[in-house]
PDB file of C-alpha atoms in Angstrom:
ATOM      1  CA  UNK A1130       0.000   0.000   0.000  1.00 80.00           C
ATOM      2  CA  UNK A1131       1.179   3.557  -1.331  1.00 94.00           C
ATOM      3  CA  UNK A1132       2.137   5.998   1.872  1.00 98.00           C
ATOM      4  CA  UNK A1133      -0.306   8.833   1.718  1.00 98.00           C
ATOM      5  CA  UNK A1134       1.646  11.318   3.765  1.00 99.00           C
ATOM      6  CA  UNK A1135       5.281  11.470   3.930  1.00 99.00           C
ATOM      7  CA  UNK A1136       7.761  12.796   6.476  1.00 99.00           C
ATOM      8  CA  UNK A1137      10.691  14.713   5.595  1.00 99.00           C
ATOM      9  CA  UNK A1138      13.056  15.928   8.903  1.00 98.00           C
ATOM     10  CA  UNK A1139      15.563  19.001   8.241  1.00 97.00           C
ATOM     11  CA  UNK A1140      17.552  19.969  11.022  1.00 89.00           C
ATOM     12  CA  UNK A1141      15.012  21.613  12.890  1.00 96.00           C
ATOM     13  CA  UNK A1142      11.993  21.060  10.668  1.00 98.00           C
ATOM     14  CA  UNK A1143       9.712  18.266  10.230  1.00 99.00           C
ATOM     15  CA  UNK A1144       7.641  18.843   7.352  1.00 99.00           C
ATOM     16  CA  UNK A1145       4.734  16.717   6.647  1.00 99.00           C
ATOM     17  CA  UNK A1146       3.021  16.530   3.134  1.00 99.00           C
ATOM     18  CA  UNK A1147      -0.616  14.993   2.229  1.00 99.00           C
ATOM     19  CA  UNK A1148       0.001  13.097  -0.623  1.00 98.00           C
ATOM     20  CA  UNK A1149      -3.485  11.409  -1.661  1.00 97.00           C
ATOM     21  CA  UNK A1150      -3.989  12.940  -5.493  1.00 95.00           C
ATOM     22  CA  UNK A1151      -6.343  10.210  -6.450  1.00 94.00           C
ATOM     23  CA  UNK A1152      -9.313  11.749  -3.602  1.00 95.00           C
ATOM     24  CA  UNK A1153      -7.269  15.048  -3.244  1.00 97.00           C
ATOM     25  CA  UNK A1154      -6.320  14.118   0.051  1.00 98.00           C
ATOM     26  CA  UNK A1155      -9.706  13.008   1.741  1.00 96.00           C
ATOM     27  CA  UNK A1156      -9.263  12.542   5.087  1.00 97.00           C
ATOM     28  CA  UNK A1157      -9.602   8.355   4.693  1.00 96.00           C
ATOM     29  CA  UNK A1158      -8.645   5.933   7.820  1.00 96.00           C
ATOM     30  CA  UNK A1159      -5.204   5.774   6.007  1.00 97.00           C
ATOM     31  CA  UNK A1160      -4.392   9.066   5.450  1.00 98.00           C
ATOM     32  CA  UNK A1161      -5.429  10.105   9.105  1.00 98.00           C
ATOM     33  CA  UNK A1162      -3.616   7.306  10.360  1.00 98.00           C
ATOM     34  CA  UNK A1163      -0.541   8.173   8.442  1.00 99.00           C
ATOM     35  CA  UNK A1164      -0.672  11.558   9.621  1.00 99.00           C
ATOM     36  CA  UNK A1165      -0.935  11.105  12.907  1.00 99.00           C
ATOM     37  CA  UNK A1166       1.852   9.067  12.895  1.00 99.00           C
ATOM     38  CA  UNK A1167       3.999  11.676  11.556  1.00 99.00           C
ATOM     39  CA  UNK A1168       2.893  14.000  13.684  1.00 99.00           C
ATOM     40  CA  UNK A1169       4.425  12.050  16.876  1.00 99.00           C
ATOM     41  CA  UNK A1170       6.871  10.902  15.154  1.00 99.00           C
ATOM     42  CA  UNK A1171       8.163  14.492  14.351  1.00 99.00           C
ATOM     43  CA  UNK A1172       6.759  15.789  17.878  1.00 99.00           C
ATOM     44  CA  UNK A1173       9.305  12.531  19.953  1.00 98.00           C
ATOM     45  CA  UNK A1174      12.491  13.843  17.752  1.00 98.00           C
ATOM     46  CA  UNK A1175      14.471  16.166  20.208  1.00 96.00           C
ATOM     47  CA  UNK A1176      15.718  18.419  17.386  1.00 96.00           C
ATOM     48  CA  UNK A1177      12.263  19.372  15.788  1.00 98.00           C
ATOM     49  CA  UNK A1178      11.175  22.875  16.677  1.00 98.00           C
ATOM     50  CA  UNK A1179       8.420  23.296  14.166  1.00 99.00           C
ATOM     51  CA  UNK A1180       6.389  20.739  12.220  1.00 99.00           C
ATOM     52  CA  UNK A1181       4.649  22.163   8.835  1.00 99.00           C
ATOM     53  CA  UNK A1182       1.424  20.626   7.289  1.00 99.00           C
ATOM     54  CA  UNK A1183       1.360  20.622   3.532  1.00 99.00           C
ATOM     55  CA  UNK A1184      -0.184  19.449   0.241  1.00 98.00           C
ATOM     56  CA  UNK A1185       1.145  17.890  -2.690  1.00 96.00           C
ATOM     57  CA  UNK A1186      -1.302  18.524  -5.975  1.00 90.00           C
ATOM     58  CA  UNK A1187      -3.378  21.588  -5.736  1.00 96.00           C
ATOM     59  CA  UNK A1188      -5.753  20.452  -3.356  1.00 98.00           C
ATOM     60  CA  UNK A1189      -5.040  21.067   0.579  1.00 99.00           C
ATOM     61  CA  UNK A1190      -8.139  18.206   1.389  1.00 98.00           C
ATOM     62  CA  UNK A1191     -11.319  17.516   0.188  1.00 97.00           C
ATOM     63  CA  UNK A1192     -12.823  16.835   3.373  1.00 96.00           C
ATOM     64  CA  UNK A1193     -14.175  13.421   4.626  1.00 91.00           C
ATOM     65  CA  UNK A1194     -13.379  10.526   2.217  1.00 91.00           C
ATOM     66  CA  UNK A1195     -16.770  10.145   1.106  1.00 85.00           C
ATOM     67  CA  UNK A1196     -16.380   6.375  -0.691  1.00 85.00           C
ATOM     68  CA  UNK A1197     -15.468   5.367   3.275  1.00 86.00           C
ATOM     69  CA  UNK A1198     -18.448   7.571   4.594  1.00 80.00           C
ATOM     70  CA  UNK A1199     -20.994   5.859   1.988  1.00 74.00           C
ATOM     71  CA  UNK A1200     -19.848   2.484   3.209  1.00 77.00           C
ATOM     72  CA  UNK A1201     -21.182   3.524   6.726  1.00 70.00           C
ATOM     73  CA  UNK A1202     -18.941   2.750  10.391  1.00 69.00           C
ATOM     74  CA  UNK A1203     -18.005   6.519  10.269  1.00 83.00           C
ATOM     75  CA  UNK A1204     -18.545   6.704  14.331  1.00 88.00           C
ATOM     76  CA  UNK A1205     -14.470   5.222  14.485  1.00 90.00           C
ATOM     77  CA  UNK A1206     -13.842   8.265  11.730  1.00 91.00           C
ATOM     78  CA  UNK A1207     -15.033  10.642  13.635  1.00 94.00           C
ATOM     79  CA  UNK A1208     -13.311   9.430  16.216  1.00 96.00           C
ATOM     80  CA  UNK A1209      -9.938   9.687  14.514  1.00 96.00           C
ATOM     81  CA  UNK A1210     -10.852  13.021  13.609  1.00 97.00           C
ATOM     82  CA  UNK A1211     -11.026  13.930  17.328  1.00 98.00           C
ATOM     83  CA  UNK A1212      -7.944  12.264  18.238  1.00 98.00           C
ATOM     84  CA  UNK A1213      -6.187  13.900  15.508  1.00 99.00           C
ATOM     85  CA  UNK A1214      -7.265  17.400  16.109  1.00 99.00           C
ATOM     86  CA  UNK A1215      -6.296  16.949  19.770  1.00 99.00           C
ATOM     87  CA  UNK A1216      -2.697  15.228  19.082  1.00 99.00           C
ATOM     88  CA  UNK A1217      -1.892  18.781  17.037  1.00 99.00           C
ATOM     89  CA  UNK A1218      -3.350  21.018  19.678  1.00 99.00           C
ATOM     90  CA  UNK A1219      -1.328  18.607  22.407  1.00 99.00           C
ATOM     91  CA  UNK A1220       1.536  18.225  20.267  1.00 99.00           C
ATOM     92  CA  UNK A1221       4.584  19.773  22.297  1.00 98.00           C
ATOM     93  CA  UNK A1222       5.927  21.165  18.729  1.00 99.00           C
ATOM     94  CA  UNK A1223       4.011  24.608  17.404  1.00 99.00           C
ATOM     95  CA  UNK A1224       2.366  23.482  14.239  1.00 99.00           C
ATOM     96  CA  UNK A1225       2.197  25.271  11.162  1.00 99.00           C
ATOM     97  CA  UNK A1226       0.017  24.931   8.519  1.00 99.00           C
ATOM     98  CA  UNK A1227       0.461  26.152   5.095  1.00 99.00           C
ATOM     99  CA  UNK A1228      -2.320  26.451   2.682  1.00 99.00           C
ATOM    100  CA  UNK A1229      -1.951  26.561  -1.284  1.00 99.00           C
ATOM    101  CA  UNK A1230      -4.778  24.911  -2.488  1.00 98.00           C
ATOM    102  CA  UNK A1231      -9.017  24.758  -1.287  1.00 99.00           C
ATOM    103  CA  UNK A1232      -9.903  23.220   2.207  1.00 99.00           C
ATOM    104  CA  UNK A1233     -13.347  21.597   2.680  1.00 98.00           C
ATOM    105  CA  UNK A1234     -15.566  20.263   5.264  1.00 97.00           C
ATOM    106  CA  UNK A1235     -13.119  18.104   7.627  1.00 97.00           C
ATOM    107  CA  UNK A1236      -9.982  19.604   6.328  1.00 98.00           C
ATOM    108  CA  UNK A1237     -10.594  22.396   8.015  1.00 99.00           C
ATOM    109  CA  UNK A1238     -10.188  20.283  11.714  1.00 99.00           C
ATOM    110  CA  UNK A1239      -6.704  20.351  10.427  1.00 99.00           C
ATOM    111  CA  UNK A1240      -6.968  24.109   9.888  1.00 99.00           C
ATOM    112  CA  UNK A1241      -8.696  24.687  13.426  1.00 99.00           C
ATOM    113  CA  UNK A1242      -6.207  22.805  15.409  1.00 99.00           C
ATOM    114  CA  UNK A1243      -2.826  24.047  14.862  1.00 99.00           C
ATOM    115  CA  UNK A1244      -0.835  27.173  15.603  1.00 99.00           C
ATOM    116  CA  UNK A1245      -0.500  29.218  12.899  1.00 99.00           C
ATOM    117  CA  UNK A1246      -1.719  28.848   9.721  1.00 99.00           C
ATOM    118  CA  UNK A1247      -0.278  30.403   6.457  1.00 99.00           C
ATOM    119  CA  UNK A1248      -2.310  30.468   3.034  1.00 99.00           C
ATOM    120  CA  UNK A1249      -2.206  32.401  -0.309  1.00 99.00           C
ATOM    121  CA  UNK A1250      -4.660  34.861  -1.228  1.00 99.00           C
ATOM    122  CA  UNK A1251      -6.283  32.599  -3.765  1.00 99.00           C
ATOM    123  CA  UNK A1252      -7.208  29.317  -1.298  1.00 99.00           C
ATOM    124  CA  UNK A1253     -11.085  29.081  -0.745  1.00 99.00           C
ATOM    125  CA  UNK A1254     -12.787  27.200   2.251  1.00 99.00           C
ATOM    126  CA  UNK A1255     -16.268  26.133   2.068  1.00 99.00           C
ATOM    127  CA  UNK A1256     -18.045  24.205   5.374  1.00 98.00           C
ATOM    128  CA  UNK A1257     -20.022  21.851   3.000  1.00 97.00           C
ATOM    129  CA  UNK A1258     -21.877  19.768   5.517  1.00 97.00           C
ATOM    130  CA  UNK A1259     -25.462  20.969   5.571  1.00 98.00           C
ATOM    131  CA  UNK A1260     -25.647  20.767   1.525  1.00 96.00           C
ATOM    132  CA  UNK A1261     -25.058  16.812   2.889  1.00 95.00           C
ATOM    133  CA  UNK A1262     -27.437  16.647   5.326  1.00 97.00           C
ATOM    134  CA  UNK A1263     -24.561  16.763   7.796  1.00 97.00           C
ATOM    135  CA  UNK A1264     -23.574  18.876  10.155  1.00 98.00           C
ATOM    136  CA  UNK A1265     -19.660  20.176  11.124  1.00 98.00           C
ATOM    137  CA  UNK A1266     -19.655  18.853  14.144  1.00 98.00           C
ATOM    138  CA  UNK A1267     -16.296  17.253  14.442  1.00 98.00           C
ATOM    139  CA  UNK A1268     -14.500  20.334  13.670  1.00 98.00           C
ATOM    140  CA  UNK A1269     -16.670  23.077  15.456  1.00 99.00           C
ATOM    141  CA  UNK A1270     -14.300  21.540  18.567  1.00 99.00           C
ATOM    142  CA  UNK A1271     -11.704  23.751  17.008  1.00 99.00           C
ATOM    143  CA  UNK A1272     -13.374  25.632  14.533  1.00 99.00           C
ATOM    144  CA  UNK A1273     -15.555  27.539  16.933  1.00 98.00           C
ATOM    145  CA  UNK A1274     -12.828  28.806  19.345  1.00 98.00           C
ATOM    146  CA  UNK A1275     -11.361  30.263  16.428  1.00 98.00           C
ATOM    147  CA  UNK A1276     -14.057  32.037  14.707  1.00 98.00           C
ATOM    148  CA  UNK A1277     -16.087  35.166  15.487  1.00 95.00           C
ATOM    149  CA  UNK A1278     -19.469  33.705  16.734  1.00 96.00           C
ATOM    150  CA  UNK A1279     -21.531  35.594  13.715  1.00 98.00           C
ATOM    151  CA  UNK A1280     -18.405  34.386  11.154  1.00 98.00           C
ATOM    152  CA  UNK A1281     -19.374  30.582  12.061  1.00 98.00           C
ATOM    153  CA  UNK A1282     -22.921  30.929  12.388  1.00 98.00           C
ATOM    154  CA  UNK A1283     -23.032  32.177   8.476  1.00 99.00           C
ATOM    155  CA  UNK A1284     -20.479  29.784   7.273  1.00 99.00           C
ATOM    156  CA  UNK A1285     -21.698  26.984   9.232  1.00 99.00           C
ATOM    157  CA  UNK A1286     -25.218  27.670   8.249  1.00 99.00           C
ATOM    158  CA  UNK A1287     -25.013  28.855   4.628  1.00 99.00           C
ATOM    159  CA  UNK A1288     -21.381  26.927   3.468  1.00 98.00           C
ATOM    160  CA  UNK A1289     -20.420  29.424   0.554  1.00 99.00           C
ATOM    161  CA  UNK A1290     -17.368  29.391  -0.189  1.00 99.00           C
ATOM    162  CA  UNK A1291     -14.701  31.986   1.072  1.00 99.00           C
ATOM    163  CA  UNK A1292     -11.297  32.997   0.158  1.00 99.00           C
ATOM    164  CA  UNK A1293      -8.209  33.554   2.525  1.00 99.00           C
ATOM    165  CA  UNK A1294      -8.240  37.258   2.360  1.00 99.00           C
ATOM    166  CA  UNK A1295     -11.714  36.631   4.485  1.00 99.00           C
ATOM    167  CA  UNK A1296     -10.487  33.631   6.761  1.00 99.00           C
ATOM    168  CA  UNK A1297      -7.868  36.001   7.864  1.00 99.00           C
ATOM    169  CA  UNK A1298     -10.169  38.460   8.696  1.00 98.00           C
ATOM    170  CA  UNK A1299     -12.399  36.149  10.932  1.00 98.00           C
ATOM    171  CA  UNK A1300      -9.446  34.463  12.617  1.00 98.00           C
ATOM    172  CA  UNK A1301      -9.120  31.463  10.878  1.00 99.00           C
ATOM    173  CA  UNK A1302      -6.370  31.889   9.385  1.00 99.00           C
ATOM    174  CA  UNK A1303      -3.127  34.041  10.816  1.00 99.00           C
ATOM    175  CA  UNK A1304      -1.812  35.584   7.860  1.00 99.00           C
ATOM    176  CA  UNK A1305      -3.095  35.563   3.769  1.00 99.00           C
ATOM    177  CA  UNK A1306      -0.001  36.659   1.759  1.00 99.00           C
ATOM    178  CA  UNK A1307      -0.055  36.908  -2.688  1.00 99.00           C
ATOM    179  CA  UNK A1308       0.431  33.058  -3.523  1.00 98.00           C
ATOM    180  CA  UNK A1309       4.394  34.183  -5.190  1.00 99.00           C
ATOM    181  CA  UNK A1310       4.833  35.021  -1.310  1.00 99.00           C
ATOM    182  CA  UNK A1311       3.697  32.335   0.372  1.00 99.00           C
ATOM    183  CA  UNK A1312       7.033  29.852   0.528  1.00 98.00           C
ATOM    184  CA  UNK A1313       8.821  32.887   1.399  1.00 99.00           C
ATOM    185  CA  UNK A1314       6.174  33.794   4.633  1.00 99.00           C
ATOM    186  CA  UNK A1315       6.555  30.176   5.267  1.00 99.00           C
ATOM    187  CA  UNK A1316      10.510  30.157   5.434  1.00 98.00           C
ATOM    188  CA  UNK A1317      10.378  33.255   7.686  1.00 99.00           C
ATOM    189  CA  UNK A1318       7.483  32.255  10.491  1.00 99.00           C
ATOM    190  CA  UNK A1319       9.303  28.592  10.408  1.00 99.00           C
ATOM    191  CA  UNK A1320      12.816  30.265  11.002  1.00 98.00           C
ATOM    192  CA  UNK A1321      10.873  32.784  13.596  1.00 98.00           C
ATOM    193  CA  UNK A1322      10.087  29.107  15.365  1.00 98.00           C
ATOM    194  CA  UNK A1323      13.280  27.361  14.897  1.00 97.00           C
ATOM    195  CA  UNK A1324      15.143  29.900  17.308  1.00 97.00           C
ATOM    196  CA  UNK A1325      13.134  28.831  20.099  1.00 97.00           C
ATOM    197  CA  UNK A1326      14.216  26.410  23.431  1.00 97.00           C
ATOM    198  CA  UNK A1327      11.887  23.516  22.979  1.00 97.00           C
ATOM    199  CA  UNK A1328      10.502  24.366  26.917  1.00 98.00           C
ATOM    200  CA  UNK A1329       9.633  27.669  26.030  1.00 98.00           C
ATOM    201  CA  UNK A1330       7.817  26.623  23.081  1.00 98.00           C
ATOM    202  CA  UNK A1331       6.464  23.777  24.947  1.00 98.00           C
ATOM    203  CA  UNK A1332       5.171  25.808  27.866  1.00 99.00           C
ATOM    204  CA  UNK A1333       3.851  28.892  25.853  1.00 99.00           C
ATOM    205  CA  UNK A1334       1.648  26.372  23.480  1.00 99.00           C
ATOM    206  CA  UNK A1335       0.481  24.527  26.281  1.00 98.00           C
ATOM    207  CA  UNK A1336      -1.067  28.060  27.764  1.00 99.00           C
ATOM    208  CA  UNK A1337      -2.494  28.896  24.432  1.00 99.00           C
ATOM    209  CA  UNK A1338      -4.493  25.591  24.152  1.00 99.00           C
ATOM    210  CA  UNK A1339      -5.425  25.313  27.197  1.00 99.00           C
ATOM    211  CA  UNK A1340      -8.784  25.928  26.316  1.00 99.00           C
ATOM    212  CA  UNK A1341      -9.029  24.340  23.078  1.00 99.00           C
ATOM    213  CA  UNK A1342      -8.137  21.165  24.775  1.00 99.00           C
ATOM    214  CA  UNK A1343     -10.158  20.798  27.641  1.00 99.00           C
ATOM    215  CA  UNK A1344     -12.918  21.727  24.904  1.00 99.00           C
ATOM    216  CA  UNK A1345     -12.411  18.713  22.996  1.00 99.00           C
ATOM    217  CA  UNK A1346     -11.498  16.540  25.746  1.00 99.00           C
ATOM    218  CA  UNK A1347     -14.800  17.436  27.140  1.00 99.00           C
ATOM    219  CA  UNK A1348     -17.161  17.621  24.135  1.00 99.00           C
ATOM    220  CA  UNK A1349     -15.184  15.447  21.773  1.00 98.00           C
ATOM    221  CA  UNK A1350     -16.809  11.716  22.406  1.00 98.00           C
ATOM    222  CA  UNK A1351     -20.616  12.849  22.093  1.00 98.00           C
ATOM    223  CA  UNK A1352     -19.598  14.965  19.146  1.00 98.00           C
ATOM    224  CA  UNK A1353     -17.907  11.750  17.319  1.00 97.00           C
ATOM    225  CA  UNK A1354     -21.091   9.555  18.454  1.00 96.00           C
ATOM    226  CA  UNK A1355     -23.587  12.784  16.699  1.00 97.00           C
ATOM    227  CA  UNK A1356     -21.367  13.297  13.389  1.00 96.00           C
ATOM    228  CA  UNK A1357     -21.490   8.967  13.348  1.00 93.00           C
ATOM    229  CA  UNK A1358     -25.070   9.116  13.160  1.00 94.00           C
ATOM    230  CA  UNK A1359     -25.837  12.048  11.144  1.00 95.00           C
ATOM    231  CA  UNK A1360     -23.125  10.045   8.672  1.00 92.00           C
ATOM    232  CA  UNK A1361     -25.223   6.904   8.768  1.00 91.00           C
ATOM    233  CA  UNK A1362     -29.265   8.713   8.975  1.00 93.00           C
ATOM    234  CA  UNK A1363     -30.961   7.882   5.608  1.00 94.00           C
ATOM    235  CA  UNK A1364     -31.236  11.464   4.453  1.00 96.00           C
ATOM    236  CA  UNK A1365     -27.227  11.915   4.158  1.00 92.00           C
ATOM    237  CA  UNK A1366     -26.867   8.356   2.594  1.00 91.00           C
ATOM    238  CA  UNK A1367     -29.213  10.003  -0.360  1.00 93.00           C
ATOM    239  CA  UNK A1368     -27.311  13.526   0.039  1.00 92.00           C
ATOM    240  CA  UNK A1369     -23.843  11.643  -0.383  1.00 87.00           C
ATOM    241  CA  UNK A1370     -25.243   9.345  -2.641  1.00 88.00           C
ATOM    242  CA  UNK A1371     -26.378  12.273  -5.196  1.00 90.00           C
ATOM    243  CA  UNK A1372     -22.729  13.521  -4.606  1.00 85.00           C
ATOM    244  CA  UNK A1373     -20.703  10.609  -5.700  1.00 80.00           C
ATOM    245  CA  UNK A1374     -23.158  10.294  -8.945  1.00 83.00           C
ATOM    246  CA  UNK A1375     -22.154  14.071  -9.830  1.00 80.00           C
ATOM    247  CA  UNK A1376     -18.546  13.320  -9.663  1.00 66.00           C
ATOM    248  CA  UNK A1377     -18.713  10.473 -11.835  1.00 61.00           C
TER     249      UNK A1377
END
């Protein structure tokens, strides 16, 4: 089996690139699993300061792997999805996520959960769950904190799509840059990180999150156990089912 994420370690730098072209990186068992892995593995190495999140192919994720989500059991998935939003927040290593292609739906848990996020102008986000008779429960555990409360209401509500000029705006993102800037902003926040002690770092995320983790530690199971069942109801089966057939 292919890897769907890969792990590259620079001196101080683990960078870790989505790699799933064929679903443009849907978050599937695999490719959550994968990353996840990477994730520890880059947070256990002594010599990592900063750990970046990036795409391969022009998409950042789809959202939820919907071939897996039609086949039903998506309570575990939403599970993972939990568990992998908390391992970033937890994660002793500041996370950084740069964005150069569209984020949907449960890519934007990814989004949500780490540090700083860094995305050209041009990337558009769109909250697509209530066009699937879903709802974004999952990642309002670290979409919410992060969002003015009339910014999520609208985009939860009415999922248009927006651009990163507006996430910025509405604190989703930290910083939108012109895309011909965006390895450059990269380079410089990551070398910002890199001159930091690994216990200040440490320390100084753990007070940020604080917050954002008790949040999902506390809300995180029943939200899992709700997003399972909306998942399996018979009115998203038909919703997703309408979906694959338009791809086709």
């Amino acid at each position: 089996m292919a890897e769907l994420v890969h792990l590259d370690i620079d001196k101080r730098v683990a960078t870790i690139t989505l790699d799933s072209e064929h679903n443009r990186n849907a978050l599937s068992k695999q490719l959550v699993s994968e990353l996840m892995a990477h994730v520890e593995t880059a947070d256990a190495d002594p010599e990592v300061r900063v750990i970046v999140i990036r795409s391969a192919g022009p998409v950042f994720c789809s959202g939820a792997d919907m071939v897996e989500a039609s086949a039903g059991g998506m309570v575990e998935g939403a599970k993972s999805m939990v568990a992998m939003q908390l391992l970033i927040a937890t994660a002793t290593t500041p996370v950084v996520v740069e964005l150069d292609g569209p984020v949907r739906a449960g890519g934007l848990g990814i989004v949500g959960a780490a540090d700083i996020v860094l995305a050209a102008e041009p990337v558009t986000f769109q909250l697509t769950e209530v066009r699937l008779a879903l709802a974004p429960a999952i990642i309002s555990l670290s979409l919410v904190p992060r969002l003015t409360d009339r910014a999520a209401s609208e985009l939860f509500l009415t999922a248009r799509t927006f651009d990163a000029v507006e996430a910025a705006q509405i604190g989703l993102v930290t910083r939108a840059v012109p895309a011909a800037e965006l390895a450059d902003e990269v380079d410089r926040v990551v070398g910002d990180l890199a001159k930091g002690y690994p216990q200040g770092l440490r320390e100084t995320k753990k007070l940020l999150n604080h917050d954002l983790v008790t949040r999902i530690d506390t809300l995180g199971a029943g939200l899992a156990q709700l997003s399972g069942e909306l998942f399996g109801s018979d009115e998203a089966r038909e919703a997703m089912a309408a979906f694959l057939n338009r791809r086709r």
